[in-house]
Coordinates of C-alpha atoms and ligand atoms in Angstrom, one line a residue:
Chain A
M3 CA 203.1 -97.2 142.7
M4 CA 199.5 -96.2 141.8
S5 CA 200.6 -95.6 137.9
V6 CA 202.1 -99.4 139.0
L7 CA 199.3 -100.2 139.4
Q8 CA 197.6 -99.2 136.7
G9 CA 199.7 -100.4 134.6
E10 CA 200.2 -104.5 135.6
R11 CA 195.9 -104.2 135.8
G12 CA 196.3 -104.4 131.4
A13 CA 193.8 -101.7 130.1
S14 CA 194.6 -100.0 127.6
Q15 CA 196.3 -96.6 128.8
V16 CA 196.8 -95.3 125.3
Q17 CA 193.9 -92.7 125.4
V18 CA 192.0 -92.8 121.9
V19 CA 190.9 -88.7 120.8
T20 CA 189.6 -86.9 118.1
A21 CA 190.2 -84.2 118.2
G22 CA 194.1 -82.1 118.6
P23 CA 197.4 -83.3 117.4
A24 CA 197.6 -86.7 116.0
V25 CA 199.8 -88.3 118.4
S26 CA 201.0 -86.4 122.7
L27 CA 202.6 -87.9 125.4
R28 CA 202.4 -86.1 128.6
G29 CA 205.8 -86.2 131.2
V30 CA 205.6 -90.4 130.2
T31 CA 208.1 -91.8 132.4
K32 CA 208.5 -95.5 131.6
R33 CA 211.2 -98.4 133.5
F34 CA 211.4 -101.8 133.5
G35 CA 211.1 -103.5 137.4
T36 CA 213.3 -101.3 139.6
A37 CA 215.2 -100.4 136.6
P38 CA 217.0 -97.3 136.7
N39 CA 213.4 -94.5 134.3
V40 CA 214.6 -95.9 130.4
L41 CA 212.4 -92.5 129.5
E42 CA 211.7 -89.7 132.0
D43 CA 209.1 -86.7 131.7
V44 CA 208.8 -87.3 128.3
S45 CA 206.1 -84.5 126.3
L46 CA 206.3 -85.0 122.5
E47 CA 203.4 -83.6 119.9
V48 CA 202.6 -85.1 117.0
A49 CA 201.1 -83.3 115.2
E50 CA 198.1 -84.7 112.4
G51 CA 199.8 -85.0 108.9
E52 CA 203.4 -83.4 110.5
F53 CA 206.6 -86.4 110.0
L54 CA 208.7 -86.6 113.6
C55 CA 211.8 -87.9 113.6
I56 CA 213.1 -89.1 117.2
L57 CA 216.5 -89.1 116.8
G58 CA 218.8 -91.2 119.9
A59 CA 221.4 -93.0 120.6
S60 CA 221.4 -97.1 121.1
G61 CA 219.9 -98.3 124.1
C62 CA 217.6 -94.8 124.4
G63 CA 215.1 -95.9 124.2
K64 CA 213.1 -95.0 121.3
S65 CA 211.8 -98.6 120.0
T66 CA 210.1 -98.0 124.1
L67 CA 209.2 -95.2 123.7
L68 CA 207.1 -96.1 120.0
G69 CA 206.1 -99.7 122.1
L70 CA 203.8 -97.5 124.5
V71 CA 202.5 -95.0 121.9
A72 CA 201.3 -98.8 120.2
D73 CA 200.5 -99.9 123.5
L74 CA 202.1 -102.5 123.8
D75 CA 203.4 -101.2 127.1
Q76 CA 202.0 -98.9 129.4
P77 CA 203.6 -96.1 131.0
T78 CA 204.6 -96.2 134.8
S79 CA 203.3 -92.6 134.4
G80 CA 201.6 -90.4 132.6
S81 CA 200.4 -90.5 129.1
V82 CA 200.1 -91.5 126.4
E83 CA 197.1 -89.8 123.0
V84 CA 196.8 -91.0 119.6
R85 CA 194.1 -89.8 117.7
G86 CA 191.6 -91.6 115.6
G87 CA 192.6 -95.4 116.2
K88 CA 195.4 -97.5 116.7
P89 CA 198.2 -96.9 115.0
S90 CA 200.2 -99.3 113.0
L91 CA 204.1 -100.0 114.2
M92 CA 206.5 -101.1 111.9
F93 CA 209.0 -103.4 113.7
Q94 CA 213.1 -102.6 113.7
E95 CA 213.5 -106.2 113.0
P96 CA 212.2 -108.1 109.9
A97 CA 208.8 -108.9 111.3
L98 CA 207.2 -110.9 108.5
F99 CA 205.1 -113.8 109.4
P100 CA 207.3 -116.5 106.7
W101 CA 205.1 -118.5 107.2
L102 CA 203.0 -116.5 104.4
T103 CA 203.7 -114.5 101.3
A104 CA 204.0 -111.9 100.8
R105 CA 200.3 -111.2 99.0
E106 CA 199.7 -113.4 102.8
N107 CA 200.8 -111.4 105.1
V108 CA 198.9 -107.6 104.0
E109 CA 196.1 -109.9 103.9
L110 CA 196.5 -110.7 106.6
A111 CA 196.1 -107.0 108.1
L112 CA 193.4 -107.1 106.6
R113 CA 192.1 -110.2 108.0
L114 CA 192.3 -109.3 110.6
T115 CA 191.1 -105.5 111.4
G116 CA 188.1 -107.2 109.6
A117 CA 188.0 -107.1 106.0
G118 CA 186.4 -109.2 103.4
K119 CA 187.4 -112.8 101.4
K120 CA 187.5 -110.6 98.0
E121 CA 188.2 -106.6 99.5
R122 CA 191.2 -108.3 101.3
R123 CA 192.4 -110.3 97.6
A124 CA 191.8 -106.9 95.7
R125 CA 193.1 -104.4 98.6
A126 CA 196.1 -106.3 99.5
C127 CA 196.6 -106.3 95.6
D128 CA 196.6 -102.0 96.0
L129 CA 199.1 -101.7 97.9
L130 CA 201.4 -104.4 97.2
A131 CA 201.5 -102.2 94.2
L132 CA 201.7 -99.0 95.6
V133 CA 204.9 -100.1 97.5
R134 CA 206.1 -101.4 93.7
L135 CA 205.8 -105.0 94.2
K136 CA 203.2 -106.5 92.4
D137 CA 204.3 -109.0 90.7
A138 CA 206.4 -110.6 94.3
G139 CA 202.9 -111.0 95.4
D140 CA 203.6 -114.9 95.5
K141 CA 206.9 -115.1 97.1
R142 CA 207.7 -116.7 100.4
V143 CA 209.2 -114.3 102.7
H144 CA 213.1 -116.1 102.5
E145 CA 212.9 -115.4 99.3
L146 CA 212.7 -111.4 98.9
S147 CA 215.6 -109.1 100.1
G148 CA 216.0 -106.7 103.5
G149 CA 214.7 -104.0 101.2
M150 CA 211.7 -105.7 99.2
R151 CA 210.6 -106.8 102.8
Q152 CA 210.5 -104.2 104.4
R153 CA 208.6 -102.3 101.3
V154 CA 205.4 -105.3 102.5
A155 CA 206.9 -105.2 105.7
M156 CA 205.4 -101.2 105.0
A157 CA 202.0 -102.4 102.8
R158 CA 201.3 -104.3 105.5
S159 CA 201.3 -101.8 108.0
L160 CA 199.7 -99.5 105.5
A161 CA 196.7 -102.4 105.6
Q162 CA 196.2 -101.4 109.5
D163 CA 194.4 -98.3 107.5
S164 CA 195.4 -95.9 109.9
H165 CA 196.3 -92.2 109.7
V166 CA 199.6 -93.1 112.2
L167 CA 202.1 -94.9 110.8
L168 CA 205.5 -95.8 113.2
M169 CA 208.6 -96.8 112.0
D170 CA 211.6 -98.1 114.3
E171 CA 214.7 -98.2 112.4
P172 CA 213.3 -99.8 109.5
F173 CA 216.0 -99.2 106.5
A174 CA 218.8 -99.4 109.0
A175 CA 219.8 -103.0 108.2
L176 CA 219.8 -102.2 104.4
D177 CA 222.7 -100.9 102.6
A178 CA 223.7 -97.6 101.6
I179 CA 221.6 -97.9 98.7
T180 CA 218.3 -99.9 98.8
R181 CA 217.3 -97.1 102.1
D182 CA 217.9 -94.2 100.4
V183 CA 215.7 -95.7 97.7
L184 CA 213.8 -97.0 100.3
H185 CA 213.3 -92.4 102.1
E186 CA 212.5 -92.0 98.3
E187 CA 209.5 -94.3 98.5
L188 CA 208.3 -93.5 102.1
V189 CA 208.2 -89.6 100.9
R190 CA 205.8 -90.5 97.8
I191 CA 203.4 -92.9 100.0
R192 CA 203.6 -90.8 102.5
E193 CA 202.3 -87.7 100.6
S194 CA 200.0 -89.4 98.7
Q195 CA 198.1 -91.0 102.1
K196 CA 198.3 -88.1 104.4
L197 CA 200.0 -90.2 107.1
T198 CA 201.4 -88.3 109.9
V199 CA 204.7 -91.0 111.1
L200 CA 206.6 -91.0 113.8
F201 CA 210.6 -92.1 113.1
V202 CA 212.7 -93.6 115.1
T203 CA 216.3 -93.7 113.7
H204 CA 220.0 -93.7 115.5
N205 CA 221.2 -91.6 111.9
V206 CA 221.1 -88.2 111.5
R207 CA 221.0 -87.6 107.8
E208 CA 218.4 -90.6 108.2
A209 CA 215.9 -87.8 110.6
V210 CA 217.3 -85.2 108.2
R211 CA 216.8 -86.9 105.3
L212 CA 212.7 -87.7 106.4
G213 CA 211.0 -85.5 109.0
D214 CA 209.4 -82.1 108.8
R215 CA 211.2 -82.3 112.6
V216 CA 213.3 -84.1 114.4
V217 CA 213.7 -84.2 118.1
L218 CA 216.8 -86.0 119.9
L219 CA 216.9 -88.0 122.9
S220 CA 219.3 -88.0 125.6
S221 CA 219.8 -91.4 126.8
R222 CA 220.0 -93.4 131.0
P223 CA 217.3 -91.7 131.0
G224 CA 215.7 -90.9 127.7
R225 CA 214.2 -87.0 127.4
V226 CA 214.0 -84.1 125.1
V227 CA 217.1 -82.3 125.4
Q228 CA 216.7 -80.2 121.8
Q229 CA 214.1 -79.9 119.0
Y230 CA 215.2 -78.4 114.8
A231 CA 213.1 -77.6 112.4
V232 CA 213.8 -78.9 109.8
D233 CA 213.1 -76.1 106.5
I234 CA 214.1 -78.1 103.6
G235 CA 211.6 -79.0 101.1
Q236 CA 210.9 -81.8 99.8
P237 CA 212.1 -83.9 96.7
R238 CA 215.7 -83.5 99.3
R239 CA 219.2 -85.6 99.1
I240 CA 220.8 -87.0 102.1
E241 CA 224.4 -85.8 100.7
S242 CA 222.3 -82.4 100.1
P243 CA 224.6 -79.3 101.4
E244 CA 221.6 -78.5 103.2
V245 CA 220.9 -81.5 105.0
S246 CA 225.0 -82.3 105.6
H247 CA 225.0 -78.6 107.6
L248 CA 221.9 -79.4 109.6
S249 CA 223.7 -83.2 110.4
V250 CA 226.3 -81.4 111.5
A251 CA 224.4 -78.8 114.2
I252 CA 222.8 -82.2 115.1
T253 CA 225.5 -84.0 115.5
E254 CA 227.4 -82.0 117.7
D255 CA 224.8 -81.6 120.4
L256 CA 224.1 -85.7 120.2
R257 CA 227.8 -85.4 120.7
T258 CA 228.0 -83.4 123.5
E259 CA 225.3 -85.6 124.6
I260 CA 226.9 -88.3 124.5
R261 CA 229.8 -87.3 126.7
R262 CA 228.3 -86.6 129.1
H263 CA 227.9 -89.8 130.1
G264 CA 231.8 -90.9 130.0
G265 CA 232.5 -87.7 132.7
H266 CA 230.2 -89.2 135.1
S267 CA 232.0 -92.5 134.9
Chain B
M10 CA 207.1 -84.8 92.6
T11 CA 207.2 -85.2 89.0
V12 CA 206.2 -87.9 86.5
Q13 CA 209.8 -88.4 85.7
A14 CA 211.5 -88.5 88.4
T15 CA 208.8 -91.2 90.6
D16 CA 209.4 -93.4 87.1
D17 CA 212.6 -93.4 87.3
L18 CA 212.4 -93.9 91.3
A19 CA 210.6 -97.0 89.5
E20 CA 213.4 -98.3 87.7
L21 CA 215.5 -98.0 90.3
E22 CA 213.7 -99.5 92.2
A23 CA 213.3 -102.6 90.3
G24 CA 217.0 -103.0 89.3
L25 CA 218.0 -103.9 92.8
D26 CA 214.9 -106.1 93.5
A27 CA 216.4 -108.0 90.4
L28 CA 220.1 -107.2 92.2
E29 CA 219.4 -108.8 94.9
T30 CA 217.3 -111.4 94.5
E31 CA 218.3 -114.8 93.6
R32 CA 217.3 -116.1 91.0
T33 CA 216.2 -120.0 91.4
Q34 CA 216.8 -122.7 88.9
K35 CA 213.9 -125.6 89.9
T36 CA 215.7 -129.5 89.3
S37 CA 213.4 -131.7 88.5
R38 CA 211.4 -133.3 91.7
V39 CA 212.5 -136.6 89.5
R40 CA 216.6 -135.8 90.3
V41 CA 216.3 -134.9 93.2
W42 CA 214.4 -137.9 94.1
W43 CA 217.0 -140.0 92.4
A44 CA 219.8 -137.6 94.1
A45 CA 218.5 -138.8 97.3
T46 CA 217.6 -142.5 96.6
W47 CA 220.8 -144.5 95.4
P48 CA 223.1 -143.7 97.7
P49 CA 221.4 -145.4 100.5
L50 CA 220.0 -148.3 97.7
L51 CA 223.9 -148.6 97.0
F52 CA 225.0 -148.8 101.1
V53 CA 222.2 -150.9 101.1
G54 CA 223.7 -153.5 98.3
A55 CA 227.2 -152.8 99.7
L56 CA 226.2 -154.4 103.2
I57 CA 224.0 -157.1 101.7
G58 CA 227.1 -158.3 99.8
F59 CA 229.2 -157.8 102.3
W60 CA 226.6 -159.8 104.3
Q61 CA 226.8 -163.0 101.9
L62 CA 231.4 -162.5 101.9
V63 CA 230.4 -163.0 105.9
F64 CA 228.2 -166.2 104.9
N65 CA 230.4 -167.6 102.7
A66 CA 233.4 -167.3 104.9
H67 CA 231.8 -170.3 107.1
L68 CA 232.0 -168.5 110.5
Q69 CA 229.0 -169.3 111.5
P70 CA 226.3 -172.8 110.8
S71 CA 224.2 -171.2 109.1
Y72 CA 220.8 -171.9 111.3
R73 CA 222.6 -169.1 113.5
F74 CA 224.2 -166.9 110.6
P75 CA 221.6 -167.1 107.3
S76 CA 222.6 -166.2 103.9
P77 CA 220.9 -163.3 102.1
G78 CA 218.7 -165.7 100.0
Q79 CA 217.3 -167.3 102.8
T80 CA 216.4 -164.9 104.4
L81 CA 214.6 -163.7 101.2
T82 CA 213.5 -167.5 100.6
S83 CA 212.0 -167.2 104.5
L84 CA 210.8 -163.6 104.5
R85 CA 208.8 -165.0 100.5
D86 CA 207.3 -168.3 102.2
E87 CA 205.3 -165.8 104.6
W88 CA 204.1 -163.5 101.8
D89 CA 203.1 -167.2 99.9
S90 CA 201.4 -168.1 103.4
G91 CA 199.5 -164.4 103.1
D92 CA 201.2 -164.8 107.2
L93 CA 203.1 -161.3 106.2
Q94 CA 200.6 -158.9 104.4
K95 CA 198.7 -160.0 107.1
A96 CA 200.7 -159.2 110.6
V97 CA 201.4 -156.2 108.3
W98 CA 198.1 -154.8 108.1
N99 CA 197.5 -155.5 111.4
S100 CA 200.4 -154.2 113.1
V101 CA 200.5 -151.2 110.9
R102 CA 196.5 -150.3 111.6
R103 CA 197.3 -150.7 115.1
G104 CA 200.7 -148.2 115.0
G105 CA 198.4 -145.9 112.9
L106 CA 196.0 -145.6 115.2
G107 CA 197.4 -145.4 118.4
F108 CA 199.2 -143.0 116.4
L109 CA 196.2 -140.5 116.1
A110 CA 195.1 -141.2 119.3
S111 CA 198.5 -140.0 120.2
L112 CA 197.9 -137.2 118.0
A113 CA 194.2 -136.4 119.7
I114 CA 195.8 -136.5 122.9
G115 CA 198.8 -135.3 122.9
T116 CA 198.1 -131.7 121.1
P117 CA 195.8 -130.7 123.6
L118 CA 198.0 -131.6 126.1
G119 CA 201.4 -129.8 124.6
L120 CA 199.4 -126.0 124.3
L121 CA 198.1 -126.6 127.7
V122 CA 201.3 -127.2 128.8
G123 CA 202.9 -124.8 126.7
R124 CA 200.4 -122.1 127.3
V125 CA 199.8 -122.2 131.1
K126 CA 202.0 -121.4 133.2
S127 CA 200.5 -123.0 136.3
V128 CA 200.1 -126.5 134.7
R129 CA 203.7 -126.7 133.5
R130 CA 205.2 -125.8 136.5
A131 CA 203.6 -129.9 137.5
V132 CA 203.5 -131.1 134.5
G133 CA 206.3 -130.2 132.2
P134 CA 209.2 -132.5 134.2
I135 CA 206.7 -135.4 135.1
L136 CA 206.0 -135.2 130.7
S137 CA 209.9 -135.0 129.6
G138 CA 209.7 -138.1 131.7
L139 CA 208.1 -139.5 130.6
Q140 CA 209.6 -139.7 126.8
S141 CA 212.7 -140.7 128.8
L142 CA 211.1 -144.2 129.5
P143 CA 211.2 -146.9 128.1
S144 CA 207.3 -147.2 127.2
V145 CA 208.5 -150.5 126.8
A146 CA 208.6 -151.2 130.9
W147 CA 204.6 -150.2 130.9
V148 CA 203.9 -153.9 129.1
P149 CA 204.2 -156.0 132.0
A150 CA 201.9 -153.6 134.2
A151 CA 199.1 -153.5 131.5
V152 CA 199.1 -156.6 130.9
L153 CA 198.2 -157.1 134.1
W154 CA 195.7 -154.4 134.0
F155 CA 193.6 -155.4 130.3
G156 CA 194.9 -158.4 129.7
T157 CA 196.0 -159.6 126.7
S158 CA 193.6 -157.5 124.2
D159 CA 194.4 -154.1 122.1
K160 CA 194.0 -152.3 125.1
T161 CA 197.4 -153.7 126.2
I162 CA 199.0 -152.7 122.5
Y163 CA 197.5 -148.6 122.4
F164 CA 198.1 -148.3 126.2
V165 CA 201.7 -148.6 125.4
V166 CA 201.9 -147.6 122.2
L167 CA 200.2 -144.3 123.5
L168 CA 202.4 -144.1 126.7
G169 CA 205.5 -143.6 124.2
A170 CA 203.9 -141.3 121.4
V171 CA 201.8 -138.6 123.7
P172 CA 205.4 -137.5 124.6
S173 CA 206.4 -137.0 122.2
I174 CA 204.0 -135.3 120.6
A175 CA 203.2 -132.9 123.6
N176 CA 207.0 -132.3 123.9
G177 CA 207.2 -131.0 120.0
M178 CA 203.8 -128.3 120.7
I179 CA 205.8 -127.7 123.7
S180 CA 209.4 -127.1 121.9
G181 CA 207.2 -125.3 119.0
L182 CA 205.9 -123.1 121.6
D183 CA 208.8 -122.2 123.2
Q184 CA 210.5 -121.5 120.4
V185 CA 207.7 -118.9 118.4
P186 CA 209.6 -115.7 118.4
P187 CA 207.8 -113.3 121.3
L188 CA 208.6 -110.6 118.2
F189 CA 206.1 -112.4 116.5
L190 CA 203.4 -111.9 119.5
R191 CA 203.7 -108.5 119.5
V192 CA 203.6 -108.2 115.2
G193 CA 200.2 -109.5 115.8
R194 CA 199.1 -107.9 118.3
V195 CA 199.8 -104.5 116.3
L196 CA 197.9 -106.0 113.5
G197 CA 195.3 -106.3 116.0
A198 CA 194.9 -109.8 117.0
R199 CA 194.2 -110.9 120.2
G200 CA 192.9 -114.2 121.9
L201 CA 191.6 -117.1 119.0
A202 CA 192.5 -115.4 116.3
S203 CA 196.4 -115.2 117.7
A204 CA 196.6 -118.9 118.3
R205 CA 194.9 -119.1 115.1
H206 CA 197.3 -117.0 112.9
V207 CA 199.8 -116.4 114.7
L208 CA 201.2 -118.7 117.1
L209 CA 200.3 -122.0 116.1
P210 CA 201.6 -121.3 112.6
A211 CA 204.4 -120.5 114.6
A212 CA 205.3 -123.5 116.2
L213 CA 204.4 -125.6 113.5
P214 CA 207.8 -127.0 112.4
G215 CA 209.0 -127.8 116.2
Y216 CA 205.6 -129.4 116.4
V217 CA 206.4 -131.5 112.3
G218 CA 209.2 -132.9 114.7
G219 CA 206.7 -133.6 117.3
L220 CA 205.1 -136.1 115.0
R221 CA 208.1 -137.5 113.4
Q222 CA 209.6 -137.8 116.5
G223 CA 206.2 -139.0 118.3
W224 CA 205.5 -142.1 115.1
A225 CA 208.8 -143.3 115.8
F226 CA 208.4 -143.9 120.0
S227 CA 204.7 -145.7 118.5
W228 CA 206.6 -147.5 116.3
R229 CA 208.8 -148.7 118.1
S230 CA 206.9 -149.2 121.7
L231 CA 204.0 -150.8 118.8
M232 CA 206.8 -153.7 118.0
A233 CA 208.1 -153.7 121.6
A234 CA 204.0 -154.8 122.7
E235 CA 203.5 -157.3 120.3
L236 CA 207.0 -159.7 121.5
I237 CA 206.0 -159.4 124.8
S238 CA 202.7 -160.3 124.7
R239 CA 202.1 -163.2 122.0
T240 CA 198.9 -164.5 122.5
P241 CA 196.1 -165.5 120.1
E242 CA 193.0 -163.8 120.7
L243 CA 195.8 -160.8 119.5
G244 CA 195.9 -161.8 116.1
L245 CA 199.3 -161.8 114.2
G246 CA 201.1 -158.5 113.7
V247 CA 204.8 -158.3 112.7
G248 CA 206.3 -158.3 116.0
Q249 CA 204.2 -161.4 117.4
L250 CA 205.6 -163.1 113.7
L251 CA 209.2 -162.3 114.5
D252 CA 208.4 -164.4 118.5
Q253 CA 206.8 -167.1 116.2
S254 CA 210.4 -167.5 113.9
R255 CA 212.4 -167.4 117.7
E256 CA 210.5 -170.4 118.6
A257 CA 210.4 -171.9 116.1
S258 CA 215.0 -171.8 116.6
D259 CA 213.7 -170.2 112.6
I260 CA 216.9 -167.3 112.6
A261 CA 216.3 -167.0 108.8
G262 CA 212.6 -165.9 109.7
V263 CA 213.9 -163.6 113.0
I264 CA 216.7 -161.5 110.5
A265 CA 213.9 -161.2 107.8
G266 CA 211.4 -160.3 110.9
I267 CA 213.7 -157.8 112.2
F268 CA 213.8 -156.5 108.4
T269 CA 210.0 -155.8 107.2
I270 CA 210.1 -153.7 111.1
L271 CA 213.1 -151.7 110.0
V272 CA 211.5 -151.3 106.0
I273 CA 208.5 -150.0 107.5
G274 CA 210.0 -147.8 109.2
I275 CA 211.4 -146.4 107.2
A276 CA 208.4 -147.2 104.4
I277 CA 207.0 -144.2 106.5
E278 CA 209.4 -142.3 107.6
L279 CA 210.3 -141.6 104.0
C280 CA 206.9 -141.8 102.8
L281 CA 204.6 -139.6 105.2
F282 CA 206.7 -137.5 108.0
A283 CA 210.7 -136.9 105.9
P284 CA 208.4 -135.1 102.8
L285 CA 205.5 -133.2 105.5
E286 CA 208.4 -131.3 107.3
R287 CA 210.8 -131.1 104.9
R288 CA 207.8 -128.7 103.3
V289 CA 207.0 -126.9 106.3
L290 CA 210.8 -126.1 106.4
R291 CA 210.7 -125.4 102.5
R292 CA 208.0 -122.4 102.8
R293 CA 210.1 -120.2 105.7
G294 CA 212.9 -121.1 104.0
L295 CA 214.9 -122.7 106.5
L296 CA 216.1 -125.5 104.2
A297 CA 217.9 -124.5 100.5
A298 CA 216.2 -125.3 98.0
T299 CA 218.3 -128.6 96.5
V300 CA 219.7 -131.0 98.4
Ligands
LIG413 N1 211.1 -105.5 128.5 C1 211.7 -105.1 128.2 N2 212.3 -105.0 130.6 C2 213.9 -104.3 130.4 N3 214.3 -103.2 129.8 C3 213.9 -103.5 128.2 C4 212.8 -103.9 128.6 N4 212.3 -103.4 126.7 C5 213.6 -102.1 126.7 N5 214.2 -102.2 128.3 C6 215.5 -101.6 128.5 O1 215.4 -100.3 127.8 C7 217.0 -99.4 127.9 C8 216.3 -99.0 125.7 O2 216.1 -100.5 124.9 P1 215.1 -99.4 123.6 O3 215.1 -101.3 122.8 O4 214.4 -99.2 124.1 O5 216.3 -98.7 123.4 P2 216.7 -98.2 121.4 O6 216.4 -96.5 121.9 O7 216.0 -98.3 120.7 O8 217.8 -99.1 121.3 P3 218.2 -99.5 119.9 O9 218.9 -98.0 119.4 O10 219.6 -101.3 120.4 O11 217.2 -100.0 119.8 C9 217.2 -100.6 126.5 O12 218.7 -100.7 128.5 C10 216.8 -101.7 127.4 O13 217.6 -102.5 128.0
LIG414 MG1 215.5 -100.3 119.4

């Protein structure tokens, strides 16, 4: 009850620390109103520079978890710590502002961090170049393809200059070819920018393709049920035997986890 | 990653981008304008032809049903005497001033009602109720309160337009996807910055719709007020001109008056509000690029 009140106070519950893992969740439980727990006793640590994938079925609380780390919402109990300032978040839905051009979207993020006008311009161009959209800066959002939009969104997230990037199924709506290209792009950018990434997905192969580590989340309530270290060197390919091999094993566990729910009802 | 692999990726991506973005062809402005203009012109032409035919059939005496020519003559007479220009200028000025005043009142009112829950609960229903009340119903009260002065006219115009504009603002705010506000928060926009960079731009389409409707309401209310309160002190407006013709049993003048009101309404709609709305929608990709 105490912690619910704390949550409602609206004060930031995410503590910013300066040493230790980049993100750490300790005993995090989250429920909305009187509904059953969405997340229950989730404890996780993301090391500095790590690429962690959280894998879970639809509706298991992945977006909720990222919302807690991004300080959009407060945990019912438990604590969330993020090292070195506010993380940036790439949303599941296409979330660029349609009244701005691609470059203006990136510039707005810079502006809100307090950057000056000249600096904004230059930084935005650099960031768009980084996601290889140098020439699309003046395009409006609706003129961009799905893949280009997500790259602009990535540039906007990078504009926040935080070391921790949270990604909520950013490629779920894209076709397989584009997704494959963006996986490669993300790995490249993450290496060059030395990012810590917390990546959420319901796609097992995607998790194995990208992550240094994969965490399997159960559904209703969401708990950490398994962790897998992915000892496959980058560059990886999503169709490679190593990736497939681990994916098969994880899928088996995921199915067992899902089957458990059918047995009870 | 090797340099070779990175270059391959860049090329692959460039190829995908080119394939996935549609090439839009820019049609010339004149052509777009012409495509939008000739169908209504043709239709109006047909209507006038039909009108002439009905007139030629002598179903009614011409003092009850004038021909297009007679109406035009009446319009020209009013032009020659200078009454028409004066009346149009007076009415447009009143309508414009009334609209601007409504804008200044309706916008903050809409913001307040749209964003503050308790105010919304109290004021919201009344505001939408006011929108369905024909503002001409206020004319008798306004005459009693303010006499026959400009105040009466502006009062009626305000009561017509303010609710529309405020309601437009409110519905614009309601249509802002919550996702955008969350994005704003993640990017670090709070309070005023969030309102300026996220909330207001996101609410703009609804607001512009409200402005358009607000103009229609102020023009309508203005005409009602002018028709009902005709005194020398008020000076000549299009509504008064129309009522003058009625008093003189000059049917051609009456029809000419109705046309004048209609044409001004259409002209302002076409020259001001339609392009504004189109621009806002097109920038957001909510409108096909060509007609
Ligand atoms: N603001 C909220 N109020 C009430 N319930 C919520 C809220 N947000 C999420 N939920 C509930 O919490 C559960 C988890 O939602 P969440 O969006 O985190 O799942 P997810 O794993 O991201 O799903 P998906 O894969 O479909 O994106 C769902 O049952 C949802 O109904
Ligand atoms: Mg989700």
